[in-house]
PDB file of C-alpha atoms in Angstrom:
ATOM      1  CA  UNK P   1       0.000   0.000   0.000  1.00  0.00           C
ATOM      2  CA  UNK P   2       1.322   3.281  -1.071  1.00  0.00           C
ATOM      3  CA  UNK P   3       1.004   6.862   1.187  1.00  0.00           C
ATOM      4  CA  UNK P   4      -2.415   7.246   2.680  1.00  0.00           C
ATOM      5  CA  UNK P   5      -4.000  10.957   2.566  1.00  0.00           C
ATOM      6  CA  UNK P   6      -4.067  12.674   5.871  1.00  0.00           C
ATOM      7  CA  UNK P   7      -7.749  13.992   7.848  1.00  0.00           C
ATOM      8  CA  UNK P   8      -8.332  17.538   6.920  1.00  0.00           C
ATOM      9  CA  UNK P   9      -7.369  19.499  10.240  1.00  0.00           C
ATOM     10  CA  UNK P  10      -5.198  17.101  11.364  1.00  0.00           C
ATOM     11  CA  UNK P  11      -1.447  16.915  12.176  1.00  0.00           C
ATOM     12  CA  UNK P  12       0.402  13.471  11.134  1.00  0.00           C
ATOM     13  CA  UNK P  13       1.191  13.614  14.357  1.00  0.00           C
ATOM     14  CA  UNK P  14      -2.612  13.485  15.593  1.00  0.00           C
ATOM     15  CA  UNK P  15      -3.528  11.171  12.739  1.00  0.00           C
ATOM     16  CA  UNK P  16      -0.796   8.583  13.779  1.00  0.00           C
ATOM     17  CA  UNK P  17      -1.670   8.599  17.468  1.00  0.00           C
ATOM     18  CA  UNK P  18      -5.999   8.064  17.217  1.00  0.00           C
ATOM     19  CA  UNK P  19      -4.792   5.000  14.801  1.00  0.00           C
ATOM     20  CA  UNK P  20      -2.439   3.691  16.997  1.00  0.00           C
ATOM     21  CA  UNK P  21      -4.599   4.189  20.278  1.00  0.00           C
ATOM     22  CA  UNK P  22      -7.838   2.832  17.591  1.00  0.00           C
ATOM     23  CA  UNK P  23      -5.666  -0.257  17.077  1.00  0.00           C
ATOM     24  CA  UNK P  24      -4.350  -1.071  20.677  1.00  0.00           C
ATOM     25  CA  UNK P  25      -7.600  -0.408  22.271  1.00  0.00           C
ATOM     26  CA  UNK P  26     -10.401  -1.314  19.847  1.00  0.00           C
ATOM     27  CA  UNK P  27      -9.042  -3.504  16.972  1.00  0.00           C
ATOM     28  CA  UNK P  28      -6.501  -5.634  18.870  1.00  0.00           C
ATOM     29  CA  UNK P  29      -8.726  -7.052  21.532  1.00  0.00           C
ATOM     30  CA  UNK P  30     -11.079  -8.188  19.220  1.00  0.00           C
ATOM     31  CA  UNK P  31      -8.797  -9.633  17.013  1.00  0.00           C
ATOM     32  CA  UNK P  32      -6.853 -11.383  20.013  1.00  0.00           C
ATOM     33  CA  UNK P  33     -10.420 -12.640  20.819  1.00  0.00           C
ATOM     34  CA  UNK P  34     -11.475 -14.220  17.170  1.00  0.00           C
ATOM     35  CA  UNK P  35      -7.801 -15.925  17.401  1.00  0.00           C
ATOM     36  CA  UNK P  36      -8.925 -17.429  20.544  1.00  0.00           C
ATOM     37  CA  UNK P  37     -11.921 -18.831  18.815  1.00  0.00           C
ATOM     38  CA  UNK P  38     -14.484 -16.509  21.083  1.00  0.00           C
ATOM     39  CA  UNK P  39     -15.748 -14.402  18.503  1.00  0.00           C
ATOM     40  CA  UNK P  40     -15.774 -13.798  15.060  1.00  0.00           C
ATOM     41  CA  UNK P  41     -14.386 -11.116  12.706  1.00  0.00           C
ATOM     42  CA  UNK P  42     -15.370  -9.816   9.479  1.00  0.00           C
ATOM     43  CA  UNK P  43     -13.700  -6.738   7.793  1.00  0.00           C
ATOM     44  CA  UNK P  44     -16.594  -5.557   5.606  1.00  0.00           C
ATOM     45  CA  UNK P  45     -15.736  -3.075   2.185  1.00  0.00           C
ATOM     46  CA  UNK P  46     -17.241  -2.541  -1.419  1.00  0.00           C
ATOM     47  CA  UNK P  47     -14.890  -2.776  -4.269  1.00  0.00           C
ATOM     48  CA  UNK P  48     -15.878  -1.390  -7.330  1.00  0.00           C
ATOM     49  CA  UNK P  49     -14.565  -2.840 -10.029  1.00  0.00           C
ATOM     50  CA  UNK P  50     -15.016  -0.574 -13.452  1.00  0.00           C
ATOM     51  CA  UNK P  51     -14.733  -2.531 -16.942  1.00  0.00           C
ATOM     52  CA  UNK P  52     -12.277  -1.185 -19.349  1.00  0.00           C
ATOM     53  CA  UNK P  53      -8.735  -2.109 -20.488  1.00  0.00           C
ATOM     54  CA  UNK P  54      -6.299  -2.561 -17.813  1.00  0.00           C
ATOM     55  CA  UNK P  55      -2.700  -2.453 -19.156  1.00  0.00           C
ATOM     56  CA  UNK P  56       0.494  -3.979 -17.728  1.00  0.00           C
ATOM     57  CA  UNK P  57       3.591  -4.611 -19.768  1.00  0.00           C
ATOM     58  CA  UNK P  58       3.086  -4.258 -23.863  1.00  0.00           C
ATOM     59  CA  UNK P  59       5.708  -4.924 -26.175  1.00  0.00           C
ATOM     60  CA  UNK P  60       5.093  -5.648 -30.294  1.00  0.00           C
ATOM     61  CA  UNK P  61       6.496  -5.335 -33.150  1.00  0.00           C
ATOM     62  CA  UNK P  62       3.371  -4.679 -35.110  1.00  0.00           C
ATOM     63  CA  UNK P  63       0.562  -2.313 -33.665  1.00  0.00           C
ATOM     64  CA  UNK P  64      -2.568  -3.952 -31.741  1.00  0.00           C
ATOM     65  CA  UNK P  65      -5.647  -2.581 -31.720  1.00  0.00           C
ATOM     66  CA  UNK P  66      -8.111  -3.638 -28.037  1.00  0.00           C
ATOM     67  CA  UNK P  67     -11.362  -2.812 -28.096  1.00  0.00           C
ATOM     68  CA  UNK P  68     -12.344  -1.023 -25.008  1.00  0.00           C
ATOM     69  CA  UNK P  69     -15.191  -0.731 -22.989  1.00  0.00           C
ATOM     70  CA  UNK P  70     -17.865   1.749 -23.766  1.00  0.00           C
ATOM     71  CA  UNK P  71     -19.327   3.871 -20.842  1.00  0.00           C
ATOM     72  CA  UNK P  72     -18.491   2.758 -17.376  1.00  0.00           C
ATOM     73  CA  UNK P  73     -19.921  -0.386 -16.585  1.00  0.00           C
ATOM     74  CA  UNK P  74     -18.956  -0.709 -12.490  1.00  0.00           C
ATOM     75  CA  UNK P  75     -19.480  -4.453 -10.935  1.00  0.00           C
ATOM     76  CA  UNK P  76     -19.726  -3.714  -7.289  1.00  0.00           C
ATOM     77  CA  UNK P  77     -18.955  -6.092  -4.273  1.00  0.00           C
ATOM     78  CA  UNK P  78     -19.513  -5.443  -0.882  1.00  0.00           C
ATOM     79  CA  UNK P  79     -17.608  -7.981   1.286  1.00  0.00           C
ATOM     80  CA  UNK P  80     -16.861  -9.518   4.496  1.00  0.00           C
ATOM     81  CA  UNK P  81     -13.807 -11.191   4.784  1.00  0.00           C
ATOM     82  CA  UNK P  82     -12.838 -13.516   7.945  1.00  0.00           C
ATOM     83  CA  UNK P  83      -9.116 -13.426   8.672  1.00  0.00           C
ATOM     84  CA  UNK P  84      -9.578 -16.778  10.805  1.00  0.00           C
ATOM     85  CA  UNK P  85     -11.502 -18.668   8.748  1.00  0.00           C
ATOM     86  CA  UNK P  86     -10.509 -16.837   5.498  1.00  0.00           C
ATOM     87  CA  UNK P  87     -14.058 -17.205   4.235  1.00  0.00           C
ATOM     88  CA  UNK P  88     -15.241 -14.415   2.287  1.00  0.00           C
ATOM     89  CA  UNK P  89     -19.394 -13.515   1.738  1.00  0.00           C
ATOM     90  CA  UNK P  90     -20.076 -11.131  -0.646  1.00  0.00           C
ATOM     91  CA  UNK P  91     -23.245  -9.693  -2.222  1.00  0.00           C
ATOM     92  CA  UNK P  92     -22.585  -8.409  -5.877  1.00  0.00           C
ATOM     93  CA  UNK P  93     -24.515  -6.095  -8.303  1.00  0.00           C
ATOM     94  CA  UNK P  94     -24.291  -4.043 -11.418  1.00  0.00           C
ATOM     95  CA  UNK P  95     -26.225  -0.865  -9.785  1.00  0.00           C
ATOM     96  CA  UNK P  96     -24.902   1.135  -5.936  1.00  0.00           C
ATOM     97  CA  UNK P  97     -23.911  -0.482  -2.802  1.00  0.00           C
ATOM     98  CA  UNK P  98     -26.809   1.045  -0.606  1.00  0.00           C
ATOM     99  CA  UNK P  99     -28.220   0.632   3.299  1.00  0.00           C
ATOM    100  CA  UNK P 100     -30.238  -2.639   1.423  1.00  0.00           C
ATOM    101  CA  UNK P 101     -26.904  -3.848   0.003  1.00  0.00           C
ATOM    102  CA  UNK P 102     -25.244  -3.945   3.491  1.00  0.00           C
ATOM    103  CA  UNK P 103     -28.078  -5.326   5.020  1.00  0.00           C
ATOM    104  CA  UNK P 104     -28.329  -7.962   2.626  1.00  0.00           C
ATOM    105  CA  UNK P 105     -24.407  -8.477   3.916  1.00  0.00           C
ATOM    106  CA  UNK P 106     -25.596  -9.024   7.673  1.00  0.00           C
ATOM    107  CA  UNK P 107     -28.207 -11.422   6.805  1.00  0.00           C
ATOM    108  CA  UNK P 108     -25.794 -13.450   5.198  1.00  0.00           C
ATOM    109  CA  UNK P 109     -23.198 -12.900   7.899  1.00  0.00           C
ATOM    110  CA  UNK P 110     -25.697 -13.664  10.514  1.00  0.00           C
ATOM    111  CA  UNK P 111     -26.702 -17.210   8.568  1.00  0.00           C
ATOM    112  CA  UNK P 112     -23.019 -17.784   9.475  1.00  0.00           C
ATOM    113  CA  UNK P 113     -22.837 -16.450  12.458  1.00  0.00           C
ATOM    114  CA  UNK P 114     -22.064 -19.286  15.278  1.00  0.00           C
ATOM    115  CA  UNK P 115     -20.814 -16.938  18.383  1.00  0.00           C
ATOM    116  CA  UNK P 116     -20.248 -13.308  18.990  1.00  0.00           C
ATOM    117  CA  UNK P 117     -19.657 -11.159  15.827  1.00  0.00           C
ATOM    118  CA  UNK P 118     -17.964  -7.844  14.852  1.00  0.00           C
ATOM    119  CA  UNK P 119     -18.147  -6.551  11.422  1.00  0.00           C
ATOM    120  CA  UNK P 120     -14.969  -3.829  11.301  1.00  0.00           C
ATOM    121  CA  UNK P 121     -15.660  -1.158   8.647  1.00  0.00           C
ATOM    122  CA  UNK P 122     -15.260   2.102   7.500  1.00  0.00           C
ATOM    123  CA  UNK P 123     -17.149   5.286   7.766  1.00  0.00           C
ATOM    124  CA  UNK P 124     -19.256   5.017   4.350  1.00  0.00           C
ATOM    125  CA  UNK P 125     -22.482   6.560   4.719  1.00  0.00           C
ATOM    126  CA  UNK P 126     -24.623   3.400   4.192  1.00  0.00           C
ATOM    127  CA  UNK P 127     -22.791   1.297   6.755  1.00  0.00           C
ATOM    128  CA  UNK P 128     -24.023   4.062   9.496  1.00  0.00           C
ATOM    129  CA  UNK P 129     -27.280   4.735   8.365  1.00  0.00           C
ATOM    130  CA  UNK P 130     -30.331   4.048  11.225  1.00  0.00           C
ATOM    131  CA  UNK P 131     -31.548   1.347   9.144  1.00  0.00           C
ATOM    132  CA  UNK P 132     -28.552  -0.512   9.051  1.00  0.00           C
ATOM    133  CA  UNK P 133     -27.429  -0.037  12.825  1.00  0.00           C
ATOM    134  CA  UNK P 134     -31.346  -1.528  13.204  1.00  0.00           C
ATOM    135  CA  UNK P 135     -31.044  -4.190  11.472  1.00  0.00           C
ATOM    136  CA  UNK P 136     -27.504  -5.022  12.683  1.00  0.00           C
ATOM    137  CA  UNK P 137     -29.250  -4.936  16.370  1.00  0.00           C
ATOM    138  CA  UNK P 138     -31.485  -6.830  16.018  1.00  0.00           C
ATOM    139  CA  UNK P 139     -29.294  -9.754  14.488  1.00  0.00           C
ATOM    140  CA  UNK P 140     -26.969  -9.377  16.995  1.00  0.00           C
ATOM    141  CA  UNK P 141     -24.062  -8.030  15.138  1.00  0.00           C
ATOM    142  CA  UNK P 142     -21.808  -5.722  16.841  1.00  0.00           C
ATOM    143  CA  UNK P 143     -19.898  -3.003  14.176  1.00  0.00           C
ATOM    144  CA  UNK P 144     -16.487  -1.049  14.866  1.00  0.00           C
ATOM    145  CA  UNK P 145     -15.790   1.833  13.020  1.00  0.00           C
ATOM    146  CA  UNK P 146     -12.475   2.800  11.992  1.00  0.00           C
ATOM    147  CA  UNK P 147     -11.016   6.015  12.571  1.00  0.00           C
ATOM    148  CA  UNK P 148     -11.077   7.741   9.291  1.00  0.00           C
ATOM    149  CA  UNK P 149      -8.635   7.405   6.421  1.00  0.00           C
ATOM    150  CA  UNK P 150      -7.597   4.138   7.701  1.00  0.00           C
ATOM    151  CA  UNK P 151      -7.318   2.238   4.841  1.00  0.00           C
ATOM    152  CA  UNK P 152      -4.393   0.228   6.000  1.00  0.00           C
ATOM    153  CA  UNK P 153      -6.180  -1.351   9.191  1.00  0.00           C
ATOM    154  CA  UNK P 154      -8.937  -2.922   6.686  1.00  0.00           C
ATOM    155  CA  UNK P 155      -7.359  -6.209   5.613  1.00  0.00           C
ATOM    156  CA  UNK P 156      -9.875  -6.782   2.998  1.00  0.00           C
ATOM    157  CA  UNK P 157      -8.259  -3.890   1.050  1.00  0.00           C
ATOM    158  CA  UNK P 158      -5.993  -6.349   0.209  1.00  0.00           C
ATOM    159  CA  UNK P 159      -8.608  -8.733  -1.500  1.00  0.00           C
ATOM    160  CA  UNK P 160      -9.081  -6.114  -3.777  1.00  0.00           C
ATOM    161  CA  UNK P 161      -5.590  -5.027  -4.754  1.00  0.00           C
ATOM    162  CA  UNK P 162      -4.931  -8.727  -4.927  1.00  0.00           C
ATOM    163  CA  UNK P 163      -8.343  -9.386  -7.466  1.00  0.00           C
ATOM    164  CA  UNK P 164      -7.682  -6.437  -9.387  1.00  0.00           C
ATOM    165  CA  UNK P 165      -4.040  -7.783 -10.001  1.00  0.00           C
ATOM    166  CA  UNK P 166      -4.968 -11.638 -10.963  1.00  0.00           C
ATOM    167  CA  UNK P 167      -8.463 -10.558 -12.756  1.00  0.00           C
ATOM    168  CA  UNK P 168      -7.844  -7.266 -14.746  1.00  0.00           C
ATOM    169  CA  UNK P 169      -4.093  -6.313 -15.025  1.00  0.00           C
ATOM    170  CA  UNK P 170      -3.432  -7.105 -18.410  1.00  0.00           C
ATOM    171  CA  UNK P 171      -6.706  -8.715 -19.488  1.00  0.00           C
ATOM    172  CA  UNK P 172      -9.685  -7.690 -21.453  1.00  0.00           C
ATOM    173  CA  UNK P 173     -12.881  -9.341 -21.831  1.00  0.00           C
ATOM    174  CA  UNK P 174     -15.168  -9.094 -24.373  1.00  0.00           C
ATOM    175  CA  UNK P 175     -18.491  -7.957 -22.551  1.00  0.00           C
ATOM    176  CA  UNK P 176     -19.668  -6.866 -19.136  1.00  0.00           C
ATOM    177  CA  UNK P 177     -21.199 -10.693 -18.671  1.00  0.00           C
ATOM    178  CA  UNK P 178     -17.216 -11.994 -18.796  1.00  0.00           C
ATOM    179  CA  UNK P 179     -16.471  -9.208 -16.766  1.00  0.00           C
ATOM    180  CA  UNK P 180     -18.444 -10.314 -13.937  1.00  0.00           C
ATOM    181  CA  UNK P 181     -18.308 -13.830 -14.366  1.00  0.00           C
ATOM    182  CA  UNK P 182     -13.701 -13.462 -14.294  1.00  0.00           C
ATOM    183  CA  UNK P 183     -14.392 -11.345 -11.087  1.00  0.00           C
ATOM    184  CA  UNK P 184     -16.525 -14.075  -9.301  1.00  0.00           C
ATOM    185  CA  UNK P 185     -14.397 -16.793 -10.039  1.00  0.00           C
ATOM    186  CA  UNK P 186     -11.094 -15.055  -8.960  1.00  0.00           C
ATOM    187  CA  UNK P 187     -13.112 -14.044  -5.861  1.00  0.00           C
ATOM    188  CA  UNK P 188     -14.164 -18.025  -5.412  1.00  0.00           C
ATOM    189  CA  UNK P 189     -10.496 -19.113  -6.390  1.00  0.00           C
ATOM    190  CA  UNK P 190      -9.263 -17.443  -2.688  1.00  0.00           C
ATOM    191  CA  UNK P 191     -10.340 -20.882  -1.199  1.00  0.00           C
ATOM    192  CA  UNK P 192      -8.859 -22.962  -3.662  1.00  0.00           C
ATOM    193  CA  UNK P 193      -6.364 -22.333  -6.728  1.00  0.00           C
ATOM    194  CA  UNK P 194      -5.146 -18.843  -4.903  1.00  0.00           C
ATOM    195  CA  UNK P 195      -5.132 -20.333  -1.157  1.00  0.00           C
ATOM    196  CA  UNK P 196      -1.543 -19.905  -0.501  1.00  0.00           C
ATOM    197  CA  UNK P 197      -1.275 -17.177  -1.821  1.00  0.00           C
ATOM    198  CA  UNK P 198      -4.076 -15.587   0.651  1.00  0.00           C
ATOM    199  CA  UNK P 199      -2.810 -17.378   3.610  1.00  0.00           C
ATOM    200  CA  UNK P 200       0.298 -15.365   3.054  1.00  0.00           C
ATOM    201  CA  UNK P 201      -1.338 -11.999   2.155  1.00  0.00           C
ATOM    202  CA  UNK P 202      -4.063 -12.177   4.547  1.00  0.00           C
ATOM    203  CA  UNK P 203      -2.153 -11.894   7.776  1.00  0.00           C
ATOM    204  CA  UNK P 204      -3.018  -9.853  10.909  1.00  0.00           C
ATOM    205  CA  UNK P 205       0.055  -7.655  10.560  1.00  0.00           C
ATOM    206  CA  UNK P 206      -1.236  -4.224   9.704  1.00  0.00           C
ATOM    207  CA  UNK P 207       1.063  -1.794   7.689  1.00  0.00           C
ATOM    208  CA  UNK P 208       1.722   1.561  10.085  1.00  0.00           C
ATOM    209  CA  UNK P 209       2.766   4.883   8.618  1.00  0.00           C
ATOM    210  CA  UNK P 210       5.738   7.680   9.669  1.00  0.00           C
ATOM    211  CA  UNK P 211       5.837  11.202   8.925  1.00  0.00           C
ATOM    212  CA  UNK P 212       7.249  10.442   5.586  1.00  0.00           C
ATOM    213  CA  UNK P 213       4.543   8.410   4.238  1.00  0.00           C
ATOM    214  CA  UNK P 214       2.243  11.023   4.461  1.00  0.00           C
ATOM    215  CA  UNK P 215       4.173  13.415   3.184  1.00  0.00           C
ATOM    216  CA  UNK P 216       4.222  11.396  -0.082  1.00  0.00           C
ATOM    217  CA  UNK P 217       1.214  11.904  -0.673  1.00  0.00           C
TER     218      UNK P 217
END
């Protein structure tokens, strides 16, 4: 992960510290908890994963032509991942991640859920919404925020970085159907074909930042 913006009216200084504290008081306990086998973790974000032509390395000796995508087809997925159980529940569409999205997400969380459970997430609008906090209630599903522009403590950033780099980086598909359908099964390979590769990505050590990362960015 590369230099994270810093919080308007903010200091590094400040921002480092409320992560830090965030992590040793809030995220670490519960973590130290699901590793224990007492409760369960999901880090819950929506990637949004916008069809087009994704280059990587191109070298030829005669000119190609790719077609490209027209407009801006998006295929979104809001996710949960479980860095215990490295299971991953997802609910996809072709439309917005809304309040009905996430809930959607808890339901299938809670069909799961087999002792305590805290979703970690970030600040997005529909994630704090009345309706979801509701409906998170009353299926028993506790939530912890992160502090904002946090990026780094949410491990399933990493899912994405790590689908966008198997799926798209130098591929093209030929309509929005493919699209999807590549994304789903690179998302269903993490328990299989990709496994070790996850175990080793998917690890509880969190990347902090200094002074200098931020000022890199």
């Amino acid at each position: 992960m590369g230099a994270i913006p810093l919080p308007p009216n903010r200091t590094i200084e400040q921002h480092m510290a409320t992560q830090a504290e965030f992590k040793a008081a809030k995220l670490d306990p519960v973590l130290a908890q699901a590793q224990a086998g007492q409760r369960d973790v999901w880090f819950v974000d929506a990637a949004h994963f916008v069809r087009g032509c994704y280059l990587c390395a191109v070298w030829s000796l005669v000119r190609m032509m790719i077609r490209g995508a027209s407009g801006r087809q998006r295929y979104n997925v809001l996710g949960a991942w479980n860095p215990v159980t490295r299971q991953l529940i997802r609910v996809t569409n072709a439309t917005r991640v809304s309040s009905d999205t996430m809930i959607e997400l808890l339901v299938r969380i809670a069909a799961a859920k087999t002792r305590a459970t805290t979703l970690v997430l970030d600040n997005a609008r529909y994630q704090r919404c009345a309706k979801v906090e509701a409906e998170a209630q009353r299926l028993g599903i506790a939530r912890l925020f992160l502090t904002s522009y946090s990026p780094n403590l949410n491990l399933i950033e990493r899912l994405w970085r790590f689908t966008k780099k198997k799926v798209l980086r130098g591929h093209t598909y030929p309509d929005f159907a493919a699209f999807q359908a590549a994304i789903d099964d690179g998302l269903d390979k993490t328990a299989t074909e990709y496994q070790e590769e996850i175990k080793t990505l998917m690890t509880l050590r969190f990347q902090t930042f200094d002074k200098t990362s931020f000022l890199a960015a």
